[in-house]
Amino acid sequence: MLRIRGLTKTYRGGDRALDGVDLDVPRGQLMALIGPSGAGKSTLIRCVNRLVEPSAGTIAVDGAAVTGLGGGALRAARRRMGMIFQEYALVERLTVMENVLSGRLGYVGFWSSWLRRFPQKDVDAAFRLIERAGLGGMHDKRADQLSGGQRQRVGICRALIQDPALLLVDEPTASLDPKTSRQIMRLLVELCAERQLAAIVNIHDVALAQMFVQRIVGLRAGRIVFDGTPAELTTGMLTEIYGAEDWAATSAAGDDEDDATPQARAIAARLAEEAR
Amino acid sequence: MSAGVTGQRWRPPPLIVNPWLRWAIYGGGGLYLALALGTLQVNWGRVAEGLVRGWAFVAAFGNPDFSSRWGEISEGMIESLTMTVVATVVGVAISLPVGLGAARNLAPLPVYLVCRGIIAVSRSFPEIIVAILFVKMFGFGPLAGMVTLAFATIGFMAKLLAEDLEDIDEAQVEAVRAAGASWPQLMVYAVQPQVLPRFIGLSVYRLDINFRESAVIGIVGAGGIGATLNTSFDRYEFGTSAAILLLIIGIVMMAEYSSGIIRKRLQ
């Protein structure tokens, strides 16, 4: 699905944010990208949709190269990649509906988008998604009237209405409280499963990642230093990724590594029930 | 400096740390002020004479004369209002592309430099100088005034618009760009909603500045109520002058009040 080879990004100041990253994400896989601040997580996902220009390396989605595209071809490629942001990045003065429909901008012409005349099937899809995300009836509210969790749901709708093959998710829960964070992660997991999307989720909360994803990749100083299942992420590995610290309280791996996955599952299941 | 000491005095650190330099600057400033005041030559006899005439003018406000020159006053007012509205619309329309080009985050460097240049030229000349130039070019009358006001509006609006554009939240732009939006779509979806309310507010504000300015530039022959006002001064018809000034004050206050309401509604 997503295929990255030798991805390198050197910023103008000479900082090497990514250093020869190779990564494959198959269809339907939810992958968490962890690592300390400044490890290059944001740079990596922004290179995929070319909001940041890679210095070297290749990126391909479904076999089609993204690197080297320009103009219309790049915009067409971006339509296939939905992006979800840490601070939601909604256009504050537009309504929920306008924000969601802005995910269709790559598909509709300038005049019809300016006059807000979107094709009926897009409007239908927007209503369905808003309902699905638990925001039914809020479509005419302005984005700045919503709470953090509601805003992130709008952000998710905006990404999904693009009908993407791949989701790029940048710290989706960093500005949310623990309960809302879990609800948002659960919504992401469910929607990715429903639509068989590949997703890269940058995340700081290691325990939350272990609870919800199938695969974790650890990044340190622009290089991949870990790639495995949540259960394989031991305290030793965390030290490798982040540096020495007492990890017992942070990671679901805890002291006894074998218990990790069942323990995480149990917490996830309990929360799922609470939410119902 | 050990903990627990009481009664330790504290003063904020002075702006200029070196006491010698500090007192030299204060002393120099005081001396200059004293010398400057000494050079003023006031002819008190002339002042006494002028005060009487000034008082006649102030007294006229107690008895403004709207009626005897009403035809000229209303004609001047309508001319001024027309100049103001047309100049504001034209100026705002031109300032849009110029402001967009002068925002460093949206425009490439050559476009940026050209647009900043236009703004600098427009802002560096006071309206009255520009009016004198255009009166020479187009002759006496409201056309020269209109062009002057439009010219001044471009610099004012484009500069403030450009500054607003440079302050927009980039995350919102990035999000819309990530959806595959084209450049014009980016402008209308991610940029316009962020700056539109303030832009409209500024346009209304500029409208009332232009009205006030139209009175001033009329004095140098650029038409409108300023020309009528100037004529009344020349004829020593202070009653009519007072009536005109009261009308200008009234209209400016009305514009101020309604633009306040409009700006509040827009947020």
Short mmCIF file of C-alpha atoms in Angstrom, two decimals, chain A residues 46 49 51 75 78 81 83 85 89-94 102-103 105-106 108-110 113-114 116 118 142 158 162, chain B residues 169 171-172 174-186 188-190 192-198 266-267:
data_model
loop_
_atom_site.label_atom_id
_atom_site.label_comp_id
_atom_site.label_asym_id
_atom_site.label_seq_id
_atom_site.Cartn_x
_atom_site.Cartn_y
_atom_site.Cartn_z
CA ARG A 46 4.25 15.30 6.12
CA ASN A 49 1.68 13.94 1.38
CA LEU A 51 3.50 19.14 2.86
CA ARG A 75 -3.21 17.44 -5.70
CA ARG A 78 -3.21 14.14 -1.94
CA MET A 81 -4.38 10.61 1.67
CA MET A 83 -4.73 13.85 7.23
CA PHE A 85 -4.04 17.02 12.96
CA ALA A 89 -6.72 22.47 12.16
CA LEU A 90 -10.36 23.13 11.38
CA VAL A 91 -11.17 26.39 9.66
CA GLU A 92 -12.62 28.06 12.75
CA ARG A 93 -15.09 30.39 11.09
CA LEU A 94 -16.59 27.77 8.80
CA SER A 102 -13.54 20.92 2.39
CA GLY A 103 -12.21 17.35 2.26
CA LEU A 105 -11.97 20.20 -2.56
CA GLY A 106 -9.57 18.04 -4.54
CA VAL A 108 -14.69 19.62 -7.24
CA GLY A 109 -13.96 22.70 -9.33
CA PHE A 110 -13.25 26.15 -7.95
CA SER A 113 -16.65 24.89 -4.15
CA TRP A 114 -16.66 28.67 -3.72
CA ARG A 116 -20.75 25.82 -1.81
CA PHE A 118 -21.15 20.39 -3.87
CA ARG A 142 -19.40 26.86 13.56
CA ARG A 158 -12.93 15.76 6.78
CA GLN A 162 -11.73 12.34 0.79
CA ASP B 169 -3.15 30.23 11.35
CA ALA B 171 -2.40 24.87 10.37
CA GLN B 172 -5.80 25.62 8.80
CA GLU B 174 -2.06 23.14 5.72
CA ALA B 175 -5.16 21.07 6.46
CA VAL B 176 -7.03 22.34 3.41
CA ARG B 177 -3.92 21.90 1.26
CA ALA B 178 -3.59 18.32 2.49
CA ALA B 179 -7.07 17.61 1.08
CA GLY B 180 -5.74 18.35 -2.41
CA ALA B 181 -7.14 21.87 -2.76
CA SER B 182 -5.88 24.13 -5.53
CA TRP B 183 -4.45 27.60 -4.83
CA PRO B 184 -7.71 29.52 -5.42
CA GLN B 185 -9.60 27.00 -3.29
CA LEU B 186 -7.00 27.44 -0.58
CA VAL B 188 -11.41 30.95 -0.36
CA TYR B 189 -11.55 28.05 2.11
CA ALA B 190 -8.58 28.49 4.43
CA GLN B 192 -10.69 34.16 3.38
CA PRO B 193 -12.64 32.95 6.45
CA GLN B 194 -9.73 33.96 8.67
CA VAL B 195 -9.40 37.53 7.42
CA LEU B 196 -12.80 38.49 6.00
CA PRO B 197 -14.47 39.93 9.14
CA ARG B 198 -11.54 42.23 9.86
CA LEU B 266 -19.26 40.34 11.88
CA GLN B 267 -17.17 38.46 14.42
#
